[in-house]
Amino acid sequence: MTTTDLSTTVTVRYFAAAAAGAGCDEETLVVPVDATVGDVTAAVLAAHPGLEALLALCSVLAEGRLLREAAAPLAGATTVDVLPPFAGG
């Protein structure tokens, strides 16, 4: 869903400690049309500044694809998952 010619929305889903820190399991955020992981991270931090330390440890997946670099493009993904490190076994 495009909000302007230069921005679009993505659904960000939070899991475990990330959901607790964000105070929600899911939300819609506005990002640039050619968004990168860094753009999504910036949008998350603008909405939830207290997540900065945890977000640095989290994995980010776009449509189930692990994106490791801040410069990695979302490539049109509309769903981004934020997963903190998990323990146990």
Short mmCIF file of N, CA and C in Angstrom, two decimals:
data_model
loop_
_atom_site.label_atom_id
_atom_site.label_comp_id
_atom_site.label_asym_id
_atom_site.label_seq_id
_atom_site.Cartn_x
_atom_site.Cartn_y
_atom_site.Cartn_z
N MET A 1 0.84 -1.17 0.00
CA MET A 1 0.00 0.00 0.00
C MET A 1 0.89 1.24 0.00
N THR A 2 0.82 2.02 -1.03
CA THR A 2 1.66 3.20 -1.16
C THR A 2 0.99 4.39 -0.50
N THR A 3 1.74 5.13 0.33
CA THR A 3 1.19 6.31 0.99
C THR A 3 1.49 7.57 0.19
N THR A 4 2.61 7.61 -0.50
CA THR A 4 2.96 8.68 -1.44
C THR A 4 3.82 8.02 -2.50
N ASP A 5 4.26 8.80 -3.47
CA ASP A 5 5.14 8.25 -4.50
C ASP A 5 6.49 7.86 -3.94
N LEU A 6 6.85 8.41 -2.77
CA LEU A 6 8.17 8.16 -2.21
C LEU A 6 8.17 7.27 -0.98
N SER A 7 6.99 6.90 -0.49
CA SER A 7 6.94 6.07 0.70
C SER A 7 5.90 4.97 0.54
N THR A 8 6.03 3.98 1.39
CA THR A 8 5.12 2.85 1.41
C THR A 8 4.99 2.37 2.84
N THR A 9 4.13 1.45 3.10
CA THR A 9 4.00 0.91 4.44
C THR A 9 4.48 -0.53 4.49
N VAL A 10 5.01 -0.91 5.64
CA VAL A 10 5.37 -2.29 5.91
C VAL A 10 4.77 -2.69 7.24
N THR A 11 4.39 -3.94 7.33
CA THR A 11 3.94 -4.49 8.60
C THR A 11 5.15 -5.04 9.32
N VAL A 12 5.40 -4.55 10.51
CA VAL A 12 6.53 -5.03 11.31
C VAL A 12 5.95 -5.90 12.42
N ARG A 13 6.42 -7.14 12.47
CA ARG A 13 5.98 -8.08 13.50
C ARG A 13 7.12 -8.28 14.49
N TYR A 14 6.79 -8.13 15.78
CA TYR A 14 7.77 -8.27 16.84
C TYR A 14 7.54 -9.59 17.58
N PHE A 15 8.61 -10.22 18.01
CA PHE A 15 8.52 -11.49 18.72
C PHE A 15 9.26 -11.41 20.05
N ALA A 16 8.76 -12.14 21.03
CA ALA A 16 9.38 -12.30 22.35
C ALA A 16 9.74 -10.95 22.98
N ALA A 17 10.99 -10.74 23.36
CA ALA A 17 11.41 -9.51 24.05
C ALA A 17 11.19 -8.27 23.19
N ALA A 18 11.27 -8.41 21.87
CA ALA A 18 11.02 -7.26 20.99
C ALA A 18 9.56 -6.83 21.10
N ALA A 19 8.64 -7.78 21.18
CA ALA A 19 7.22 -7.46 21.34
C ALA A 19 6.97 -6.81 22.69
N ALA A 20 7.63 -7.32 23.71
CA ALA A 20 7.47 -6.73 25.04
C ALA A 20 7.99 -5.29 25.05
N GLY A 21 9.12 -5.06 24.43
CA GLY A 21 9.70 -3.72 24.39
C GLY A 21 8.90 -2.74 23.55
N ALA A 22 8.32 -3.23 22.47
CA ALA A 22 7.52 -2.37 21.59
C ALA A 22 6.13 -2.15 22.16
N GLY A 23 5.69 -3.05 23.02
CA GLY A 23 4.35 -2.94 23.57
C GLY A 23 3.27 -3.41 22.60
N CYS A 24 3.70 -4.11 21.55
CA CYS A 24 2.74 -4.66 20.58
C CYS A 24 3.41 -5.81 19.83
N ASP A 25 2.59 -6.64 19.24
CA ASP A 25 3.11 -7.75 18.44
C ASP A 25 3.31 -7.37 16.98
N GLU A 26 2.58 -6.33 16.55
CA GLU A 26 2.60 -5.97 15.13
C GLU A 26 2.17 -4.52 14.97
N GLU A 27 2.75 -3.84 13.99
CA GLU A 27 2.32 -2.49 13.66
C GLU A 27 2.69 -2.18 12.22
N THR A 28 2.08 -1.15 11.68
CA THR A 28 2.37 -0.70 10.33
C THR A 28 3.20 0.58 10.42
N LEU A 29 4.31 0.61 9.69
CA LEU A 29 5.20 1.77 9.69
C LEU A 29 5.40 2.25 8.26
N VAL A 30 5.64 3.54 8.11
CA VAL A 30 5.91 4.15 6.80
C VAL A 30 7.41 4.18 6.58
N VAL A 31 7.82 3.70 5.40
CA VAL A 31 9.24 3.67 5.02
C VAL A 31 9.35 4.14 3.57
N PRO A 32 10.56 4.48 3.12
CA PRO A 32 10.74 4.84 1.71
C PRO A 32 10.39 3.66 0.79
N VAL A 33 9.98 3.95 -0.42
CA VAL A 33 9.63 2.90 -1.38
C VAL A 33 10.80 1.94 -1.59
N ASP A 34 12.02 2.46 -1.64
CA ASP A 34 13.21 1.63 -1.84
C ASP A 34 13.88 1.30 -0.51
N ALA A 35 13.08 1.01 0.50
CA ALA A 35 13.55 0.83 1.88
C ALA A 35 14.59 -0.27 2.01
N THR A 36 15.48 -0.02 2.97
CA THR A 36 16.49 -1.00 3.38
C THR A 36 16.18 -1.42 4.82
N VAL A 37 16.93 -2.40 5.30
CA VAL A 37 16.80 -2.80 6.71
C VAL A 37 17.05 -1.60 7.61
N GLY A 38 18.02 -0.76 7.25
CA GLY A 38 18.32 0.44 8.04
C GLY A 38 17.14 1.39 8.11
N ASP A 39 16.39 1.52 7.03
CA ASP A 39 15.20 2.38 7.03
C ASP A 39 14.14 1.84 7.98
N VAL A 40 13.95 0.53 7.97
CA VAL A 40 12.97 -0.08 8.87
C VAL A 40 13.43 0.07 10.31
N THR A 41 14.71 -0.16 10.55
CA THR A 41 15.26 0.01 11.90
C THR A 41 15.05 1.44 12.39
N ALA A 42 15.29 2.42 11.53
CA ALA A 42 15.09 3.82 11.91
C ALA A 42 13.62 4.10 12.24
N ALA A 43 12.71 3.53 11.46
CA ALA A 43 11.28 3.72 11.71
C ALA A 43 10.86 3.06 13.03
N VAL A 44 11.41 1.88 13.31
CA VAL A 44 11.12 1.19 14.57
C VAL A 44 11.64 2.03 15.74
N LEU A 45 12.86 2.53 15.63
CA LEU A 45 13.44 3.32 16.72
C LEU A 45 12.73 4.65 16.92
N ALA A 46 12.22 5.23 15.84
CA ALA A 46 11.43 6.46 15.97
C ALA A 46 10.15 6.19 16.76
N ALA A 47 9.57 5.02 16.54
CA ALA A 47 8.33 4.65 17.25
C ALA A 47 8.61 4.14 18.65
N HIS A 48 9.78 3.50 18.85
CA HIS A 48 10.11 2.85 20.13
C HIS A 48 11.58 3.07 20.47
N PRO A 49 11.95 4.29 20.90
CA PRO A 49 13.37 4.58 21.17
C PRO A 49 14.01 3.64 22.19
N GLY A 50 13.24 3.09 23.09
CA GLY A 50 13.77 2.19 24.11
C GLY A 50 14.24 0.85 23.57
N LEU A 51 13.98 0.56 22.30
CA LEU A 51 14.39 -0.72 21.72
C LEU A 51 15.80 -0.71 21.13
N GLU A 52 16.49 0.41 21.22
CA GLU A 52 17.79 0.54 20.54
C GLU A 52 18.76 -0.59 20.88
N ALA A 53 18.99 -0.86 22.14
CA ALA A 53 19.97 -1.89 22.53
C ALA A 53 19.51 -3.27 22.07
N LEU A 54 18.24 -3.59 22.27
CA LEU A 54 17.74 -4.91 21.87
C LEU A 54 17.74 -5.06 20.36
N LEU A 55 17.35 -4.01 19.65
CA LEU A 55 17.27 -4.09 18.20
C LEU A 55 18.64 -4.39 17.58
N ALA A 56 19.69 -3.93 18.22
CA ALA A 56 21.05 -4.21 17.73
C ALA A 56 21.37 -5.70 17.76
N LEU A 57 20.67 -6.47 18.58
CA LEU A 57 20.90 -7.91 18.70
C LEU A 57 19.94 -8.74 17.86
N CYS A 58 18.90 -8.12 17.35
CA CYS A 58 17.82 -8.83 16.67
C CYS A 58 18.17 -9.22 15.24
N SER A 59 17.54 -10.30 14.78
CA SER A 59 17.57 -10.67 13.37
C SER A 59 16.37 -10.01 12.71
N VAL A 60 16.55 -9.60 11.47
CA VAL A 60 15.47 -8.99 10.69
C VAL A 60 15.22 -9.86 9.47
N LEU A 61 13.97 -10.25 9.30
CA LEU A 61 13.57 -11.05 8.16
C LEU A 61 12.54 -10.28 7.35
N ALA A 62 12.69 -10.28 6.04
CA ALA A 62 11.71 -9.66 5.15
C ALA A 62 11.08 -10.78 4.33
N GLU A 63 9.78 -10.98 4.52
CA GLU A 63 9.07 -12.07 3.85
C GLU A 63 9.79 -13.40 4.10
N GLY A 64 10.30 -13.58 5.33
CA GLY A 64 10.96 -14.82 5.72
C GLY A 64 12.42 -14.93 5.30
N ARG A 65 12.97 -13.92 4.64
CA ARG A 65 14.35 -13.91 4.17
C ARG A 65 15.21 -13.15 5.16
N LEU A 66 16.24 -13.78 5.70
CA LEU A 66 17.13 -13.14 6.66
C LEU A 66 17.96 -12.08 5.95
N LEU A 67 17.92 -10.85 6.49
CA LEU A 67 18.71 -9.75 5.95
C LEU A 67 19.71 -9.32 7.01
N ARG A 68 20.98 -9.45 6.73
CA ARG A 68 22.02 -9.23 7.73
C ARG A 68 22.59 -7.82 7.76
N GLU A 69 22.55 -7.10 6.68
CA GLU A 69 23.18 -5.78 6.57
C GLU A 69 22.15 -4.67 6.59
N ALA A 70 22.49 -3.54 7.21
CA ALA A 70 21.58 -2.39 7.25
C ALA A 70 21.26 -1.88 5.84
N ALA A 71 22.19 -2.05 4.91
CA ALA A 71 21.99 -1.57 3.55
C ALA A 71 21.20 -2.56 2.68
N ALA A 72 20.86 -3.73 3.24
CA ALA A 72 20.13 -4.73 2.46
C ALA A 72 18.74 -4.20 2.10
N PRO A 73 18.39 -4.23 0.81
CA PRO A 73 17.07 -3.73 0.40
C PRO A 73 15.96 -4.71 0.79
N LEU A 74 14.79 -4.15 1.09
CA LEU A 74 13.64 -5.00 1.38
C LEU A 74 13.09 -5.62 0.11
N ALA A 75 13.42 -5.05 -1.03
CA ALA A 75 13.02 -5.58 -2.34
C ALA A 75 11.51 -5.80 -2.43
N GLY A 76 10.75 -4.81 -2.00
CA GLY A 76 9.30 -4.88 -2.12
C GLY A 76 8.59 -5.66 -1.03
N ALA A 77 9.31 -6.14 -0.05
CA ALA A 77 8.68 -6.90 1.04
C ALA A 77 7.67 -6.02 1.77
N THR A 78 6.57 -6.60 2.17
CA THR A 78 5.55 -5.86 2.91
C THR A 78 5.46 -6.30 4.37
N THR A 79 6.16 -7.37 4.72
CA THR A 79 6.18 -7.86 6.10
C THR A 79 7.62 -8.05 6.55
N VAL A 80 7.93 -7.46 7.70
CA VAL A 80 9.27 -7.56 8.27
C VAL A 80 9.12 -8.11 9.68
N ASP A 81 9.90 -9.13 10.01
CA ASP A 81 9.89 -9.74 11.34
C ASP A 81 11.13 -9.32 12.11
N VAL A 82 10.94 -8.97 13.37
CA VAL A 82 12.05 -8.60 14.25
C VAL A 82 12.13 -9.67 15.34
N LEU A 83 13.20 -10.46 15.28
CA LEU A 83 13.36 -11.58 16.20
C LEU A 83 14.59 -11.40 17.08
N PRO A 84 14.40 -11.33 18.39
CA PRO A 84 15.55 -11.26 19.28
C PRO A 84 16.23 -12.63 19.37
N PRO A 85 17.43 -12.67 19.91
CA PRO A 85 18.08 -13.96 20.10
C PRO A 85 17.23 -14.86 21.00
N PHE A 86 17.17 -16.12 20.69
CA PHE A 86 16.42 -17.07 21.50
C PHE A 86 17.38 -17.98 22.22
N ALA A 87 17.01 -18.41 23.39
CA ALA A 87 17.81 -19.34 24.18
C ALA A 87 16.98 -20.60 24.43
N GLY A 88 17.65 -21.64 24.76
CA GLY A 88 16.94 -22.87 25.07
C GLY A 88 17.24 -23.95 24.06
N GLY A 89 16.48 -25.01 24.15
CA GLY A 89 16.76 -26.07 23.20
C GLY A 89 15.88 -27.22 23.35
#
